[in-house]
Amino acid sequence: MTTFHAPRIMEIGAGTVAGTAALLARLGLARPLIVTDPFMVSSGLLERLTGPLQAEGVVFEIFSETIAEPNDAIIEGGVKRIGPHHDCLIAFGGGSPIDTAKAMTILAAHQGSRMRDFKTPVLADKNLLPVLAIPTTAGTGSEVTRFTIITDTKSDEKMLIAGLGAMPLAAIVDYELTFSVPPRITADTGIDSFTHALEAFVSLRANAFSDMLAISALQLIGENLRTAFHEPRNARAREAMMLGSTQAGMAFCNASVALVHGMSRPIGAHFHVPHGLSNAMLLPAITRFSLNAALPRYAQAARLAGFAAPGDADQLAGAKLLEGLAALNQELGVPTPQKFGIPASRWDDKKELMATQALASGSPANNPRIPSHAEIVALYDEVYG
Ligand SMILES: NC(=O)c1ccc[n+]([C@@H]2O[C@H](COP(=O)([O-])OP(=O)(O)OC[C@H]3O[C@@H](n4cnc5c(N)ncnc54)[C@H](O)[C@@H]3O)[C@@H](O)[C@H]2O)c1
Ligand SMILES: [Fe+2]
């Protein structure tokens, strides 16, 4: 059996953010609390949303104190900003503000609970208010997933929280919001999207619907990530990346991510490495580790993403994928954990705990080659230097 989750409505294309008031009206919503980050306010990007809302007479409030890679303390602060008059949350920003809004509405539905009470395998199916998600990076795909990732400040763990309560009611996917994303963040978020597509495609939980989306996302992201990185204002590349990122989000929402994400979250939590960057640090080594357990799938992914030629046999395409991922990291300036500035002693101190946390998240169990604790520790050793 396949279960497929997606938002109730998605509006996709250039300028769609200007139609938010009309979408709210269609959904019978009128009093949003906007959840965003300080940069969206200071850079003026938020006006793409608030200008048209004001013009249509929509009354809203703004919670803009979200942080990158959100934690439970920020969520608790955000919940206090939800008033009885609000009837929805509009999340505007990268994955961090979107995840913040999702976590806020889950926590707000459960008085007296803490964020850690909803850590997987608990199902966070209830929320207080619906979320409309407007991504400004391409991206986490959070606008279409039933996941939110929140760091527990007590245990320094990046918790995966999953359930219907985290699924946005609506997604507004407007690539014009991504023109201002600087190259470093374009690379990190783009590799995150690529990892979503690849992990969904090789996941043990892949299915006919997730495959269709993963295949399209692998092509779109493979063809356009470098261009978006080198030419930030290339509209065709930005549009393709945004489409690919949302499709990859729908793919992994319904097939799960796997070992890269499982091992990436602990790196983010303990060493404050941005999510996409910690994925990128891991992707070549983990693909090598997993390759032969799903060679036909990896080979097809390599052909779709342009790492291999259409006529390459599986062995050759698989080898080209490994070379291509390493070269992509070079071109996009992805550092190793060591070059990122993490001292070897701290990495060694944490690697056992990180392996335990990776396994506990459940994601490694979806990997085509399911690793042991010792194998995960060895992979952390391998990627460090
Ligand atoms: N819920 C999910 O399904 C899911 C999936 C993957 C990742 N995540 C989570 O998403 C978070 C990362 O999100 P992210 O990678 O989008 O980054 P982010 O939201 O943390 O943003 C990174 C930086 O980019 C800036 N930025 C965002 N949009 C911009 C724009 N249009 N122009 C210029 N600057 C812009 C932000 O202000 C911020 O400084 C992590 O916490 C990660 O764990 C969630
Ligand atoms: Fe991700």
XYZ file of N, CA and C in Angstrom, residues 30-249:
660
model
N -8.700 34.726 7.228
C -8.648 36.187 7.148
C -7.615 36.838 8.052
N -7.184 36.161 9.132
C -6.338 36.840 10.130
C -5.031 36.083 10.360
N -4.076 36.241 9.467
C -2.827 35.475 9.591
C -1.819 36.076 10.557
N -1.047 35.178 11.171
C 0.201 35.563 11.827
C 1.307 35.132 10.872
N 2.109 36.085 10.413
C 3.202 35.767 9.489
C 4.427 35.364 10.303
N 5.035 34.239 9.945
C 6.231 33.736 10.631
C 7.401 33.836 9.659
N 8.425 34.612 10.039
C 9.517 34.854 9.096
C 10.807 35.108 9.868
N 11.903 35.445 9.142
C 13.153 35.711 9.869
C 13.556 37.179 9.711
N 14.494 37.657 10.541
C 14.815 39.096 10.535
C 15.316 39.584 9.175
N 16.023 38.710 8.439
C 16.560 39.137 7.144
C 15.444 39.433 6.140
N 14.366 38.671 6.205
C 13.249 38.894 5.278
C 12.664 40.292 5.484
N 12.673 40.738 6.753
C 12.156 42.071 7.071
C 13.164 43.124 6.624
N 14.439 42.983 7.050
C 15.431 44.036 6.783
C 15.741 44.157 5.289
N 15.668 43.056 4.550
C 15.994 43.115 3.119
C 14.825 43.618 2.285
N 13.646 43.682 2.884
C 12.478 44.138 2.128
C 11.765 43.026 1.369
N 12.330 41.812 1.396
C 11.697 40.723 0.631
C 10.274 40.438 1.132
N 10.081 40.624 2.442
C 8.763 40.326 3.024
C 7.659 41.197 2.410
N 8.045 42.386 1.891
C 7.025 43.267 1.293
C 6.347 42.637 0.082
N 7.009 41.662 -0.542
C 6.346 40.955 -1.660
C 5.080 40.258 -1.190
N 5.069 39.920 0.095
C 3.873 39.308 0.686
C 2.988 40.371 1.337
N 3.604 41.211 2.187
C 2.787 42.128 2.990
C 2.186 43.257 2.155
N 2.898 43.705 1.093
C 2.364 44.783 0.246
C 1.005 44.406 -0.334
N 0.939 43.294 -1.088
C -0.357 42.877 -1.643
C -1.411 42.567 -0.567
N -0.982 42.022 0.592
C -1.975 41.745 1.642
C -2.601 43.057 2.121
N -1.731 44.075 2.345
C -2.245 45.378 2.794
C -3.183 45.971 1.750
N -2.771 45.874 0.492
C -3.590 46.440 -0.588
C -4.981 45.804 -0.617
N -5.069 44.548 -0.201
C -6.362 43.843 -0.191
C -7.073 43.991 1.148
N -6.487 44.761 2.061
C -7.138 45.015 3.350
C -7.047 43.865 4.336
N -6.085 42.958 4.141
C -5.932 41.852 5.099
C -5.147 42.352 6.309
N -5.668 42.113 7.492
C -5.001 42.527 8.729
C -4.136 41.363 9.211
N -2.857 41.643 9.439
C -1.943 40.559 9.843
C -0.991 41.058 10.913
N -0.351 40.111 11.602
C 0.751 40.439 12.510
C 1.972 39.642 12.058
N 3.124 40.064 12.556
C 4.367 39.426 12.106
C 5.179 38.948 13.304
N 5.605 37.692 13.272
C 6.586 37.150 14.222
C 7.856 36.911 13.416
N 8.862 37.755 13.610
C 10.047 37.670 12.737
C 11.299 37.279 13.498
N 11.146 36.771 14.721
C 12.341 36.436 15.510
C 12.755 34.970 15.364
N 12.462 34.376 14.212
C 12.913 32.993 14.026
C 14.420 32.988 13.759
N 15.045 31.838 14.017
C 16.488 31.695 13.772
C 16.712 30.559 12.768
N 17.903 30.568 12.141
C 18.256 29.471 11.241
C 18.388 28.203 12.066
N 17.940 27.080 11.524
C 17.968 25.791 12.218
C 17.289 25.959 13.599
N 15.971 26.105 13.613
C 15.246 26.510 14.829
C 15.334 25.510 15.989
N 15.217 26.048 17.211
C 15.229 25.197 18.411
C 13.918 25.343 19.183
N 13.772 24.512 20.229
C 12.509 24.470 20.972
C 12.203 25.784 21.684
N 13.237 26.513 22.120
C 13.006 27.771 22.841
C 12.341 28.802 21.915
N 12.810 28.855 20.664
C 12.217 29.786 19.688
C 10.755 29.415 19.427
N 10.494 28.123 19.353
C 9.108 27.679 19.085
C 8.199 28.092 20.240
N 8.685 27.877 21.478
C 7.861 28.248 22.638
C 7.574 29.747 22.646
N 8.573 30.542 22.292
C 8.372 31.995 22.181
C 7.348 32.316 21.101
N 7.420 31.610 20.001
C 6.499 31.852 18.891
C 5.062 31.514 19.256
N 4.881 30.423 19.996
C 3.518 30.009 20.372
C 2.832 31.124 21.165
N 3.625 31.817 21.996
C 3.041 32.913 22.803
C 2.533 34.050 21.924
N 3.014 34.120 20.705
C 2.588 35.205 19.813
C 1.302 34.869 19.050
N 0.857 33.629 19.169
C -0.410 33.265 18.513
C -1.551 33.755 19.400
N -2.389 34.618 18.839
C -3.524 35.144 19.610
C -4.810 34.446 19.228
N -5.864 34.658 20.041
C -7.150 34.002 19.746
C -7.764 34.478 18.440
N -7.330 35.662 17.984
C -7.903 36.211 16.747
C -7.246 35.632 15.495
N -6.071 34.980 15.629
C -5.422 34.441 14.425
C -6.151 33.192 13.937
N -6.270 33.075 12.598
C -6.897 31.852 12.084
C -5.961 31.041 11.191
N -4.728 31.525 10.976
C -3.744 30.736 10.228
C -2.352 31.329 10.438
N -1.341 30.551 10.065
C 0.039 31.040 10.047
C 0.486 31.087 8.591
N 1.170 32.159 8.218
C 1.813 32.179 6.892
C 3.314 32.142 7.135
N 3.959 31.062 6.719
C 5.407 30.938 6.879
C 6.068 31.483 5.627
N 6.991 32.438 5.812
C 7.659 33.076 4.666
C 9.161 33.035 4.910
N 9.886 32.282 4.091
C 11.345 32.228 4.251
C 11.886 30.880 3.809
N 13.101 30.594 4.257
C 13.686 29.293 3.963
C 13.057 28.222 4.843
N 13.695 27.061 4.883
C 13.165 25.961 5.674
C 13.038 26.308 7.151
N 13.869 27.200 7.632
C 13.836 27.491 9.077
C 12.537 28.167 9.507
N 12.124 29.293 8.890
C 10.824 29.862 9.277
C 9.649 28.917 8.992
N 9.733 28.144 7.909
C 8.616 27.225 7.608
C 8.538 26.156 8.699
N 9.684 25.572 9.056
C 9.677 24.569 10.124
C 9.230 25.173 11.456
N 9.599 26.433 11.688
C 9.190 27.101 12.931
C 7.668 27.214 12.992
N 7.060 27.668 11.904
C 5.604 27.812 11.898
C 4.917 26.463 12.109
N 5.436 25.419 11.472
C 4.842 24.088 11.634
C 4.928 23.627 13.086
N 6.100 23.815 13.678
C 6.272 23.368 15.061
C 5.395 24.194 16.001
N 5.268 25.491 15.712
C 4.421 26.349 16.559
C 2.980 25.862 16.581
N 2.451 25.525 15.403
C 1.032 25.159 15.364
C 0.804 23.776 15.994
N 1.833 22.905 15.946
C 1.718 21.604 16.625
C 1.742 21.814 18.142
N 2.719 22.578 18.597
C 2.851 22.784 20.046
C 1.623 23.518 20.608
N 1.115 24.490 19.829
C -0.022 25.283 20.295
C -1.282 24.423 20.477
N -1.332 23.284 19.792
C -2.508 22.405 19.905
C -2.418 21.503 21.130
N -1.286 21.529 21.828
C -1.080 20.615 22.960
C -0.570 21.394 24.158
N -1.469 22.015 24.879
C -1.065 22.819 26.040
C -0.299 21.971 27.046
N 0.789 22.522 27.560
C 1.557 21.812 28.585
C 2.593 20.859 28.027
N 2.603 20.660 26.706
C 3.593 19.756 26.118
C 4.859 20.507 25.754
N 5.937 19.755 25.535
C 7.196 20.313 25.040
C 7.440 19.740 23.651
N 8.300 20.404 22.902
C 8.564 19.961 21.530
C 9.056 18.513 21.488
N 9.887 18.142 22.478
C 10.475 16.790 22.445
C 9.415 15.699 22.601
N 8.227 16.063 23.077
C 7.150 15.066 23.196
C 6.668 14.573 21.824
N 7.071 15.279 20.766
C 6.573 14.926 19.429
C 7.638 14.316 18.523
N 8.786 14.021 19.110
C 9.892 13.433 18.342
C 9.454 12.094 17.739
N 9.895 11.789 16.494
C 9.566 10.486 15.912
C 10.039 9.387 16.863
N 9.356 8.294 16.984
C 8.219 7.808 16.176
C 6.829 8.281 16.623
N 6.742 9.227 17.573
C 5.427 9.784 17.907
C 4.855 10.441 16.650
N 3.536 10.383 16.453
C 2.942 11.059 15.299
C 2.345 12.395 15.738
N 2.826 13.476 15.145
C 2.308 14.813 15.459
C 1.202 15.128 14.456
N 0.034 14.561 14.681
C -1.025 14.678 13.670
C -1.926 15.896 13.850
N -1.868 16.498 15.057
C -2.808 17.596 15.329
C -2.103 18.940 15.260
N -2.794 19.957 14.790
C -2.268 21.319 14.938
C -3.403 22.269 15.285
N -3.021 23.482 15.707
C -4.053 24.443 16.098
C -4.567 25.209 14.882
N -3.640 25.737 14.087
C -4.005 26.579 12.945
C -3.358 26.033 11.674
N -4.024 26.196 10.533
C -3.395 25.767 9.285
C -2.208 26.666 8.918
N -1.256 26.084 8.195
C -0.066 26.823 7.745
C -0.116 26.980 6.229
N 0.131 28.209 5.765
C 0.397 28.448 4.340
C 1.897 28.680 4.246
N 2.583 27.931 3.404
C 4.042 28.015 3.369
C 4.518 28.638 2.057
N 5.411 29.634 2.195
C 5.947 30.334 1.018
C 7.473 30.264 1.089
N 8.088 29.310 0.366
C 9.547 29.168 0.461
C 10.282 30.267 -0.306
N 11.421 30.684 0.247
C 12.282 31.660 -0.443
C 13.646 31.054 -0.758
N 13.819 29.760 -0.469
C 15.014 29.040 -0.918
C 14.544 27.829 -1.720
N 15.462 27.280 -2.529
C 15.156 26.062 -3.306
C 16.260 25.035 -3.035
N 15.995 24.145 -2.159
C 15.231 24.377 -0.973
C 14.961 23.066 -0.267
N 14.388 23.287 0.866
C 14.150 22.168 1.767
C 12.932 21.342 1.353
N 12.037 21.956 0.569
C 10.788 21.270 0.255
C 9.826 21.256 1.430
N 10.186 21.943 2.509
C 9.351 21.907 3.723
C 7.921 22.368 3.446
N 7.740 23.193 2.393
C 6.394 23.684 2.065
C 5.431 22.548 1.693
N 5.974 21.368 1.373
C 5.099 20.254 0.973
C 5.339 18.994 1.809
N 6.061 19.099 2.907
C 6.336 17.886 3.690
C 5.581 17.892 5.014
N 5.442 16.673 5.571
C 4.802 16.557 6.894
C 5.876 16.392 7.960
N 6.964 17.125 7.778
C 8.070 17.073 8.734
C 8.427 18.467 9.213
N 8.946 18.539 10.436
C 9.617 19.744 10.896
C 10.802 19.281 11.733
N 11.891 20.037 11.633
C 13.119 19.607 12.301
C 13.517 20.671 13.314
N 13.469 20.294 14.574
C 13.661 21.257 15.666
C 14.750 20.736 16.605
N 15.688 21.620 16.958
C 16.760 21.214 17.876
C 16.265 21.295 19.320
N 16.567 20.251 20.082
C 16.262 20.226 21.512
C 17.441 20.897 22.230
N 17.190 22.029 22.869
C 18.304 22.776 23.481
C 18.905 22.011 24.662
N 18.128 21.089 25.244
C 18.642 20.341 26.396
C 19.634 19.262 25.951
N 19.294 18.525 24.894
C 20.146 17.396 24.482
C 20.980 17.713 23.248
N 20.818 18.927 22.676
C 21.524 19.281 21.447
C 21.202 18.296 20.325
N 19.976 17.823 20.306
C 19.585 16.871 19.270
C 18.668 17.562 18.262
N 18.917 17.360 16.975
C 18.013 17.868 15.939
C 16.916 16.837 15.775
N 15.742 17.146 16.302
C 14.670 16.145 16.341
C 13.861 16.186 15.047
N 13.575 15.013 14.520
C 12.657 14.905 13.393
C 11.259 14.752 13.982
N 10.365 15.649 13.587
C 8.984 15.595 14.057
C 8.102 15.413 12.824
N 7.261 14.397 12.851
C 6.517 14.026 11.644
C 5.050 13.834 11.964
N 4.198 14.230 11.048
C 2.770 13.974 11.209
C 1.946 14.948 10.388
N 0.655 14.682 10.335
C -0.235 15.539 9.539
C -0.254 16.969 10.052
N 0.031 17.135 11.345
C 0.058 18.483 11.925
C 1.124 19.358 11.299
N 2.130 18.755 10.686
C 3.227 19.522 10.078
C 3.008 19.739 8.572
N 1.945 19.195 8.023
C 1.712 19.367 6.579
C 0.998 20.701 6.326
N 1.615 21.596 5.528
C 0.920 22.852 5.232
C -0.417 22.607 4.524
N -1.358 23.494 4.797
C -2.630 23.448 4.070
C -2.392 23.869 2.618
N -1.527 24.856 2.443
C -1.272 25.390 1.102
C 0.199 25.744 0.953
N 0.709 25.632 -0.270
C 2.078 26.062 -0.579
C 2.018 27.046 -1.740
N 2.749 28.136 -1.599
C 2.853 29.122 -2.678
C 4.309 29.106 -3.124
N 4.552 28.654 -4.333
C 5.919 28.356 -4.777
C 6.289 29.328 -5.894
N 6.938 30.414 -5.521
C 7.217 31.534 -6.425
C 8.729 31.697 -6.543
N 9.284 31.226 -7.678
C 10.753 31.222 -7.785
C 11.361 32.610 -7.790
N 10.549 33.643 -8.094
C 11.113 35.002 -8.113
C 11.625 35.426 -6.737
N 11.160 34.750 -5.705
C 11.641 35.063 -4.350
C 13.069 34.574 -4.123
N 13.599 33.753 -5.045
C 14.931 33.173 -4.800
C 16.068 33.910 -5.524
N 15.744 34.945 -6.298
C 16.817 35.643 -7.033
C 17.897 36.182 -6.099
N 17.509 36.569 -4.904
C 18.457 37.222 -3.978
C 19.255 36.233 -3.135
N 19.023 34.937 -3.298
C 19.758 33.962 -2.475
C 21.234 33.981 -2.894
N 22.161 34.224 -1.949
C 23.581 34.285 -2.315
C 24.118 32.907 -2.715
N 25.241 32.872 -3.459
C 25.743 31.590 -3.994
C 25.937 30.505 -2.932
N 26.515 30.845 -1.778
C 26.743 29.793 -0.769
C 25.425 29.114 -0.387
N 24.391 29.924 -0.146
C 23.100 29.356 0.287
C 22.397 28.678 -0.895
N 22.617 29.182 -2.108
C 22.086 28.495 -3.299
C 22.674 27.091 -3.383
N 23.976 26.979 -3.137
C 24.638 25.674 -3.211
C 24.127 24.752 -2.106
N 24.116 25.250 -0.869
C 23.719 24.398 0.259
C 22.273 23.917 0.102
N 21.375 24.836 -0.218
C 19.965 24.449 -0.309
C 19.729 23.585 -1.558
N 20.486 23.860 -2.637
C 20.346 23.062 -3.859
C 20.820 21.633 -3.651
N 21.911 21.464 -2.906
C 22.379 20.091 -2.632
C 21.403 19.396 -1.687
N 20.790 20.151 -0.793
C 19.748 19.553 0.058
C 18.636 18.979 -0.827
N 18.175 19.773 -1.780
C 17.109 19.302 -2.691
C 17.561 18.073 -3.468
N 18.788 18.132 -3.967
C 19.288 16.990 -4.746
C 19.322 15.742 -3.864
N 19.759 15.909 -2.626
C 19.829 14.772 -1.700
C 18.428 14.222 -1.431
N 17.449 15.110 -1.296
C 16.067 14.634 -1.111
C 15.647 13.750 -2.283
N 15.931 14.230 -3.506
C 15.502 13.481 -4.697
C 16.220 12.129 -4.762
N 17.539 12.155 -4.533
C 18.317 10.917 -4.643
C 17.924 9.930 -3.534
N 17.794 10.426 -2.307
C 17.456 9.505 -1.211
C 16.038 8.952 -1.382
N 15.113 9.779 -1.880
C 13.753 9.268 -2.121
C 13.789 8.182 -3.190
N 14.667 8.363 -4.191
C 14.710 7.432 -5.318
C 15.327 6.092 -4.930
N 16.295 6.097 -4.015
C 16.937 4.823 -3.626
C 16.349 4.266 -2.322
N 15.453 5.026 -1.692
C 14.880 4.610 -0.413
C 14.185 3.252 -0.522
N 14.260 2.482 0.539
C 13.527 1.215 0.573
C 12.018 1.463 0.547
N 11.606 2.705 0.816
C 10.176 3.027 0.811
C 9.749 3.774 -0.448
N 10.587 3.770 -1.470
C 10.216 4.415 -2.742
C 8.978 3.733 -3.316
N 8.168 4.486 -4.032
C 6.955 3.919 -4.635
C 6.699 4.628 -5.959
N 5.679 4.194 -6.670
C 5.470 4.709 -8.032
C 5.246 6.224 -8.045
N 4.595 6.745 -7.028
C 4.320 8.186 -7.018
C 5.556 8.993 -6.634
N 6.274 8.513 -5.611
C 7.486 9.255 -5.221
C 8.520 9.166 -6.340
N 8.600 8.024 -7.027
C 9.572 7.879 -8.126
C 9.353 8.929 -9.212
N 8.115 9.116 -9.574
C 7.789 10.063 -10.646
C 8.306 11.464 -10.297
N 8.117 11.837 -9.060
C 8.560 13.164 -8.615
C 10.078 13.207 -8.467
N 10.666 12.128 -7.951
C 12.121 12.097 -7.773
C 12.826 12.148 -9.124
N 12.289 11.446 -10.104
C 12.910 11.421 -11.442
C 12.928 12.827 -12.040
N 11.810 13.510 -11.950
C 11.751 14.870 -12.492
C 12.698 15.793 -11.722
N 12.719 15.653 -10.394
C 13.574 16.530 -9.580
C 15.048 16.281 -9.869
N 15.440 15.021 -10.044
C 16.849 14.724 -10.345
C 17.270 15.416 -11.639
N 16.377 15.383 -12.627
C 16.692 16.043 -13.906
C 16.787 17.552 -13.750
N 15.769 18.135 -13.132
C 15.731 19.602 -13.005
C 16.923 20.119 -12.199
N 17.208 19.466 -11.086
C 18.277 19.956 -10.209
C 19.640 19.658 -10.838
N 19.770 18.460 -11.415
C 21.038 18.107 -12.066
C 21.401 19.089 -13.176
N 20.398 19.523 -13.922
C 20.661 20.417 -15.060
C 20.875 21.866 -14.636
N 20.382 22.259 -13.473
C 20.322 23.694 -13.185
C 21.050 24.183 -11.940
N 21.513 23.278 -11.094
C 22.130 23.730 -9.840
C 23.374 24.591 -10.086
N 24.233 24.134 -10.982
C 25.475 24.908 -11.217
C 25.155 26.284 -11.796
N 24.196 26.332 -12.715
C 23.843 27.626 -13.327
C 23.278 28.575 -12.277
N 22.401 28.081 -11.425
C 21.822 28.950 -10.392
C 22.916 29.461 -9.451
N 23.915 28.627 -9.196
C 25.032 29.010 -8.312
C 25.885 30.095 -8.968
N 26.200 29.920 -10.261
C 27.096 30.871 -10.936
C 26.369 32.113 -11.441
N 25.050 31.946 -11.735
C 24.286 33.079 -12.301
C 22.997 33.267 -11.486
N 23.109 33.982 -10.354
C 21.954 34.078 -9.435
C 20.675 34.620 -10.073
N 20.806 35.437 -11.129
C 19.594 36.033 -11.685
C 19.101 35.305 -12.939
N 19.613 34.114 -13.161
C 19.154 33.322 -14.314
C 17.769 32.740 -13.994
N 16.752 33.350 -14.592
C 15.366 33.013 -14.225
C 15.034 31.555 -14.553
N 15.526 31.071 -15.693
C 15.201 29.677 -16.049
C 15.780 28.703 -15.046
N 17.028 28.971 -14.629
C 17.663 28.077 -13.655
C 16.968 28.169 -12.301
N 16.635 29.395 -11.891
C 15.951 29.558 -10.591
C 14.586 28.872 -10.611
N 13.875 29.002 -11.735
C 12.544 28.372 -11.811
C 12.674 26.849 -11.742
N 13.649 26.314 -12.485
C 13.834 24.855 -12.497
C 14.241 24.366 -11.107
N 15.101 25.124 -10.428
C 15.526 24.705 -9.084
C 14.347 24.709 -8.109
N 13.488 25.720 -8.231
C 12.347 25.794 -7.318
C 11.375 24.644 -7.573
N 11.116 24.370 -8.866
C 10.233 23.237 -9.188
C 10.845 21.937 -8.686
N 12.140 21.778 -8.963
C 12.829 20.554 -8.556
C 12.817 20.392 -7.052
N 13.014 21.489 -6.352
C 13.051 21.419 -4.892
C 11.691 21.018 -4.307
N 10.619 21.579 -4.865
C 9.279 21.222 -4.365
C 8.943 19.776 -4.732
N 9.309 19.369 -5.949
C 9.052 17.973 -6.335
C 9.863 17.006 -5.468
N 11.113 17.378 -5.202
C 11.944 16.519 -4.342
C 11.338 16.440 -2.944
N 10.776 17.552 -2.472
C 10.109 17.550 -1.164
C 8.936 16.578 -1.159
